[in-house]
Amino acid sequence: MGIFVSYTTRDHYIDRKLLESVSEVLSEYGSYYIDLLHNDSIDKQRHVEQMLSQAQLLLLMSSNSINESEWVQWELREAKRNCIPIIAVQASFDREETVSNLKFKLASKFKKPIRTKAEMR
């Protein structure tokens, strides 16, 4: 698993629709995990722990309430403890601006992986 996305939905502009847009962008960079979209496990917290432990990068969707979210703070501490690089992307009320921020940040840090035809299916 490549990218673990950390966020809080305490800020109403971080919602399923935004996370689906984030998902579309990240799909161009390889594997990723967004809890709200991917966690159908019975033991949801254990699943999050497992996915974070396998991550090569933590992508923080930075919003007004991240400092008040104990889960985001835990994810950040775990990433630091496990030497997982952290990239923050500023989220805003404007969904298009947030997606643009994400695209810019990723493009400036990484080249898109070359994917085989089988991986693109």
JSON list of C-alpha atoms in Angstrom, two decimals:
[
{"chain": "A", "resi": 1, "resn": "MET", "atom": "CA", "xyz": [0.00, 0.00, 0.00]},
{"chain": "A", "resi": 2, "resn": "GLY", "atom": "CA", "xyz": [1.46, 3.33, -1.01]},
{"chain": "A", "resi": 3, "resn": "ILE", "atom": "CA", "xyz": [-0.41, 6.39, 0.22]},
{"chain": "A", "resi": 4, "resn": "PHE", "atom": "CA", "xyz": [-2.44, 6.62, 3.43]},
{"chain": "A", "resi": 5, "resn": "VAL", "atom": "CA", "xyz": [-4.76, 9.64, 3.46]},
{"chain": "A", "resi": 6, "resn": "SER", "atom": "CA", "xyz": [-5.29, 11.29, 6.85]},
{"chain": "A", "resi": 7, "resn": "TYR", "atom": "CA", "xyz": [-8.17, 13.74, 7.34]},
{"chain": "A", "resi": 8, "resn": "THR", "atom": "CA", "xyz": [-11.02, 14.68, 9.60]},
{"chain": "A", "resi": 9, "resn": "THR", "atom": "CA", "xyz": [-14.64, 15.16, 8.56]},
{"chain": "A", "resi": 10, "resn": "ARG", "atom": "CA", "xyz": [-15.17, 17.60, 11.45]},
{"chain": "A", "resi": 11, "resn": "ASP", "atom": "CA", "xyz": [-14.77, 20.27, 8.82]},
{"chain": "A", "resi": 12, "resn": "HIS", "atom": "CA", "xyz": [-17.84, 19.93, 6.64]},
{"chain": "A", "resi": 13, "resn": "TYR", "atom": "CA", "xyz": [-15.87, 20.57, 3.45]},
{"chain": "A", "resi": 14, "resn": "ILE", "atom": "CA", "xyz": [-13.96, 17.31, 3.98]},
{"chain": "A", "resi": 15, "resn": "ASP", "atom": "CA", "xyz": [-16.70, 14.98, 2.82]},
{"chain": "A", "resi": 16, "resn": "ARG", "atom": "CA", "xyz": [-17.23, 11.89, 0.70]},
{"chain": "A", "resi": 17, "resn": "LYS", "atom": "CA", "xyz": [-17.43, 13.90, -2.52]},
{"chain": "A", "resi": 18, "resn": "LEU", "atom": "CA", "xyz": [-14.07, 15.59, -1.86]},
{"chain": "A", "resi": 19, "resn": "LEU", "atom": "CA", "xyz": [-12.48, 12.29, -0.87]},
{"chain": "A", "resi": 20, "resn": "GLU", "atom": "CA", "xyz": [-13.77, 10.70, -4.08]},
{"chain": "A", "resi": 21, "resn": "SER", "atom": "CA", "xyz": [-12.07, 13.53, -6.00]},
{"chain": "A", "resi": 22, "resn": "VAL", "atom": "CA", "xyz": [-8.87, 12.90, -4.02]},
{"chain": "A", "resi": 23, "resn": "SER", "atom": "CA", "xyz": [-9.22, 9.22, -4.88]},
{"chain": "A", "resi": 24, "resn": "GLU", "atom": "CA", "xyz": [-9.37, 10.01, -8.60]},
{"chain": "A", "resi": 25, "resn": "VAL", "atom": "CA", "xyz": [-6.14, 12.02, -8.40]},
{"chain": "A", "resi": 26, "resn": "LEU", "atom": "CA", "xyz": [-4.32, 9.43, -6.29]},
{"chain": "A", "resi": 27, "resn": "SER", "atom": "CA", "xyz": [-5.28, 6.60, -8.63]},
{"chain": "A", "resi": 28, "resn": "GLU", "atom": "CA", "xyz": [-2.72, 8.04, -11.06]},
{"chain": "A", "resi": 29, "resn": "TYR", "atom": "CA", "xyz": [0.07, 7.55, -8.48]},
{"chain": "A", "resi": 30, "resn": "GLY", "atom": "CA", "xyz": [-0.46, 3.94, -7.44]},
{"chain": "A", "resi": 31, "resn": "SER", "atom": "CA", "xyz": [-2.13, 2.35, -4.43]},
{"chain": "A", "resi": 32, "resn": "TYR", "atom": "CA", "xyz": [-3.75, 4.43, -1.69]},
{"chain": "A", "resi": 33, "resn": "TYR", "atom": "CA", "xyz": [-6.10, 4.13, 1.27]},
{"chain": "A", "resi": 34, "resn": "ILE", "atom": "CA", "xyz": [-8.92, 6.48, 2.28]},
{"chain": "A", "resi": 35, "resn": "ASP", "atom": "CA", "xyz": [-10.75, 5.18, 5.32]},
{"chain": "A", "resi": 36, "resn": "LEU", "atom": "CA", "xyz": [-14.20, 6.57, 4.51]},
{"chain": "A", "resi": 37, "resn": "LEU", "atom": "CA", "xyz": [-14.08, 5.02, 1.04]},
{"chain": "A", "resi": 38, "resn": "HIS", "atom": "CA", "xyz": [-12.21, 1.77, 1.69]},
{"chain": "A", "resi": 39, "resn": "ASN", "atom": "CA", "xyz": [-12.84, 0.54, 5.22]},
{"chain": "A", "resi": 40, "resn": "ASP", "atom": "CA", "xyz": [-15.50, -2.16, 5.22]},
{"chain": "A", "resi": 41, "resn": "SER", "atom": "CA", "xyz": [-13.80, -4.15, 7.97]},
{"chain": "A", "resi": 42, "resn": "ILE", "atom": "CA", "xyz": [-15.62, -5.31, 11.10]},
{"chain": "A", "resi": 43, "resn": "ASP", "atom": "CA", "xyz": [-12.72, -4.07, 13.26]},
{"chain": "A", "resi": 44, "resn": "LYS", "atom": "CA", "xyz": [-12.38, -0.67, 11.62]},
{"chain": "A", "resi": 45, "resn": "GLN", "atom": "CA", "xyz": [-9.69, 0.72, 13.91]},
{"chain": "A", "resi": 46, "resn": "ARG", "atom": "CA", "xyz": [-7.48, -2.35, 13.55]},
{"chain": "A", "resi": 47, "resn": "HIS", "atom": "CA", "xyz": [-7.85, -2.07, 9.77]},
{"chain": "A", "resi": 48, "resn": "VAL", "atom": "CA", "xyz": [-6.73, 1.59, 9.87]},
{"chain": "A", "resi": 49, "resn": "GLU", "atom": "CA", "xyz": [-3.72, 0.60, 11.99]},
{"chain": "A", "resi": 50, "resn": "GLN", "atom": "CA", "xyz": [-2.80, -2.14, 9.52]},
{"chain": "A", "resi": 51, "resn": "MET", "atom": "CA", "xyz": [-3.16, 0.11, 6.47]},
{"chain": "A", "resi": 52, "resn": "LEU", "atom": "CA", "xyz": [-1.06, 2.86, 8.05]},
{"chain": "A", "resi": 53, "resn": "SER", "atom": "CA", "xyz": [1.65, 0.37, 9.01]},
{"chain": "A", "resi": 54, "resn": "GLN", "atom": "CA", "xyz": [1.93, -0.61, 5.32]},
{"chain": "A", "resi": 55, "resn": "ALA", "atom": "CA", "xyz": [2.04, 2.95, 3.97]},
{"chain": "A", "resi": 56, "resn": "GLN", "atom": "CA", "xyz": [5.02, 4.48, 2.24]},
{"chain": "A", "resi": 57, "resn": "LEU", "atom": "CA", "xyz": [3.58, 8.00, 2.53]},
{"chain": "A", "resi": 58, "resn": "LEU", "atom": "CA", "xyz": [0.98, 9.75, 4.68]},
{"chain": "A", "resi": 59, "resn": "LEU", "atom": "CA", "xyz": [-0.97, 12.43, 2.83]},
{"chain": "A", "resi": 60, "resn": "LEU", "atom": "CA", "xyz": [-2.51, 14.85, 5.33]},
{"chain": "A", "resi": 61, "resn": "MET", "atom": "CA", "xyz": [-5.56, 16.72, 4.12]},
{"chain": "A", "resi": 62, "resn": "SER", "atom": "CA", "xyz": [-4.93, 19.76, 6.29]},
{"chain": "A", "resi": 63, "resn": "SER", "atom": "CA", "xyz": [-8.10, 21.47, 7.48]},
{"chain": "A", "resi": 64, "resn": "ASN", "atom": "CA", "xyz": [-9.12, 23.67, 10.40]},
{"chain": "A", "resi": 65, "resn": "SER", "atom": "CA", "xyz": [-9.89, 20.82, 12.80]},
{"chain": "A", "resi": 66, "resn": "ILE", "atom": "CA", "xyz": [-6.94, 18.46, 12.34]},
{"chain": "A", "resi": 67, "resn": "ASN", "atom": "CA", "xyz": [-5.41, 19.55, 15.63]},
{"chain": "A", "resi": 68, "resn": "GLU", "atom": "CA", "xyz": [-8.60, 18.62, 17.48]},
{"chain": "A", "resi": 69, "resn": "SER", "atom": "CA", "xyz": [-8.92, 15.19, 15.90]},
{"chain": "A", "resi": 70, "resn": "GLU", "atom": "CA", "xyz": [-7.34, 12.58, 18.14]},
{"chain": "A", "resi": 71, "resn": "TRP", "atom": "CA", "xyz": [-7.33, 10.12, 15.22]},
{"chain": "A", "resi": 72, "resn": "VAL", "atom": "CA", "xyz": [-5.45, 12.46, 12.88]},
{"chain": "A", "resi": 73, "resn": "GLN", "atom": "CA", "xyz": [-2.99, 13.23, 15.66]},
{"chain": "A", "resi": 74, "resn": "TRP", "atom": "CA", "xyz": [-2.52, 9.50, 16.32]},
{"chain": "A", "resi": 75, "resn": "GLU", "atom": "CA", "xyz": [-1.96, 8.84, 12.59]},
{"chain": "A", "resi": 76, "resn": "LEU", "atom": "CA", "xyz": [0.65, 11.61, 12.44]},
{"chain": "A", "resi": 77, "resn": "ARG", "atom": "CA", "xyz": [2.46, 10.29, 15.53]},
{"chain": "A", "resi": 78, "resn": "GLU", "atom": "CA", "xyz": [2.46, 6.75, 14.11]},
{"chain": "A", "resi": 79, "resn": "ALA", "atom": "CA", "xyz": [3.76, 7.94, 10.76]},
{"chain": "A", "resi": 80, "resn": "LYS", "atom": "CA", "xyz": [6.58, 9.84, 12.46]},
{"chain": "A", "resi": 81, "resn": "ARG", "atom": "CA", "xyz": [7.35, 6.90, 14.75]},
{"chain": "A", "resi": 82, "resn": "ASN", "atom": "CA", "xyz": [7.58, 4.58, 11.73]},
{"chain": "A", "resi": 83, "resn": "CYS", "atom": "CA", "xyz": [9.54, 7.08, 9.58]},
{"chain": "A", "resi": 84, "resn": "ILE", "atom": "CA", "xyz": [6.71, 7.37, 7.05]},
{"chain": "A", "resi": 85, "resn": "PRO", "atom": "CA", "xyz": [7.08, 10.65, 5.14]},
{"chain": "A", "resi": 86, "resn": "ILE", "atom": "CA", "xyz": [4.22, 13.12, 5.57]},
{"chain": "A", "resi": 87, "resn": "ILE", "atom": "CA", "xyz": [2.98, 15.52, 2.92]},
{"chain": "A", "resi": 88, "resn": "ALA", "atom": "CA", "xyz": [0.34, 18.10, 3.85]},
{"chain": "A", "resi": 89, "resn": "VAL", "atom": "CA", "xyz": [-2.15, 19.43, 1.33]},
{"chain": "A", "resi": 90, "resn": "GLN", "atom": "CA", "xyz": [-4.25, 22.43, 2.30]},
{"chain": "A", "resi": 91, "resn": "ALA", "atom": "CA", "xyz": [-7.97, 21.68, 2.07]},
{"chain": "A", "resi": 92, "resn": "SER", "atom": "CA", "xyz": [-10.41, 24.53, 1.61]},
{"chain": "A", "resi": 93, "resn": "PHE", "atom": "CA", "xyz": [-14.11, 25.20, 1.27]},
{"chain": "A", "resi": 94, "resn": "ASP", "atom": "CA", "xyz": [-13.58, 25.25, -2.50]},
{"chain": "A", "resi": 95, "resn": "ARG", "atom": "CA", "xyz": [-13.35, 21.62, -3.64]},
{"chain": "A", "resi": 96, "resn": "GLU", "atom": "CA", "xyz": [-11.69, 22.53, -6.94]},
{"chain": "A", "resi": 97, "resn": "GLU", "atom": "CA", "xyz": [-9.03, 24.53, -5.09]},
{"chain": "A", "resi": 98, "resn": "THR", "atom": "CA", "xyz": [-8.34, 21.57, -2.80]},
{"chain": "A", "resi": 99, "resn": "VAL", "atom": "CA", "xyz": [-7.98, 19.19, -5.74]},
{"chain": "A", "resi": 100, "resn": "SER", "atom": "CA", "xyz": [-5.73, 21.70, -7.48]},
{"chain": "A", "resi": 101, "resn": "ASN", "atom": "CA", "xyz": [-3.59, 21.98, -4.32]},
{"chain": "A", "resi": 102, "resn": "LEU", "atom": "CA", "xyz": [-3.33, 18.18, -4.25]},
{"chain": "A", "resi": 103, "resn": "LYS", "atom": "CA", "xyz": [-2.35, 17.89, -7.91]},
{"chain": "A", "resi": 104, "resn": "PHE", "atom": "CA", "xyz": [0.28, 20.60, -7.54]},
{"chain": "A", "resi": 105, "resn": "LYS", "atom": "CA", "xyz": [1.78, 19.08, -4.39]},
{"chain": "A", "resi": 106, "resn": "LEU", "atom": "CA", "xyz": [1.96, 15.58, -5.88]},
{"chain": "A", "resi": 107, "resn": "ALA", "atom": "CA", "xyz": [3.34, 16.77, -9.21]},
{"chain": "A", "resi": 108, "resn": "SER", "atom": "CA", "xyz": [6.05, 18.74, -7.44]},
{"chain": "A", "resi": 109, "resn": "LYS", "atom": "CA", "xyz": [7.08, 15.74, -5.31]},
{"chain": "A", "resi": 110, "resn": "PHE", "atom": "CA", "xyz": [6.61, 12.71, -7.56]},
{"chain": "A", "resi": 111, "resn": "LYS", "atom": "CA", "xyz": [6.54, 11.53, -11.10]},
{"chain": "A", "resi": 112, "resn": "LYS", "atom": "CA", "xyz": [3.59, 9.35, -11.90]},
{"chain": "A", "resi": 113, "resn": "PRO", "atom": "CA", "xyz": [4.57, 5.68, -11.97]},
{"chain": "A", "resi": 114, "resn": "ILE", "atom": "CA", "xyz": [4.68, 3.91, -15.28]},
{"chain": "A", "resi": 115, "resn": "ARG", "atom": "CA", "xyz": [1.86, 1.41, -15.20]},
{"chain": "A", "resi": 116, "resn": "THR", "atom": "CA", "xyz": [1.40, -1.66, -17.32]},
{"chain": "A", "resi": 117, "resn": "LYS", "atom": "CA", "xyz": [-1.80, -2.26, -19.27]},
{"chain": "A", "resi": 118, "resn": "ALA", "atom": "CA", "xyz": [-2.77, -4.97, -16.76]},
{"chain": "A", "resi": 119, "resn": "GLU", "atom": "CA", "xyz": [-2.45, -2.47, -13.87]},
{"chain": "A", "resi": 120, "resn": "MET", "atom": "CA", "xyz": [-4.62, 0.05, -15.72]},
{"chain": "A", "resi": 121, "resn": "ARG", "atom": "CA", "xyz": [-7.55, -2.38, -15.94]}
]
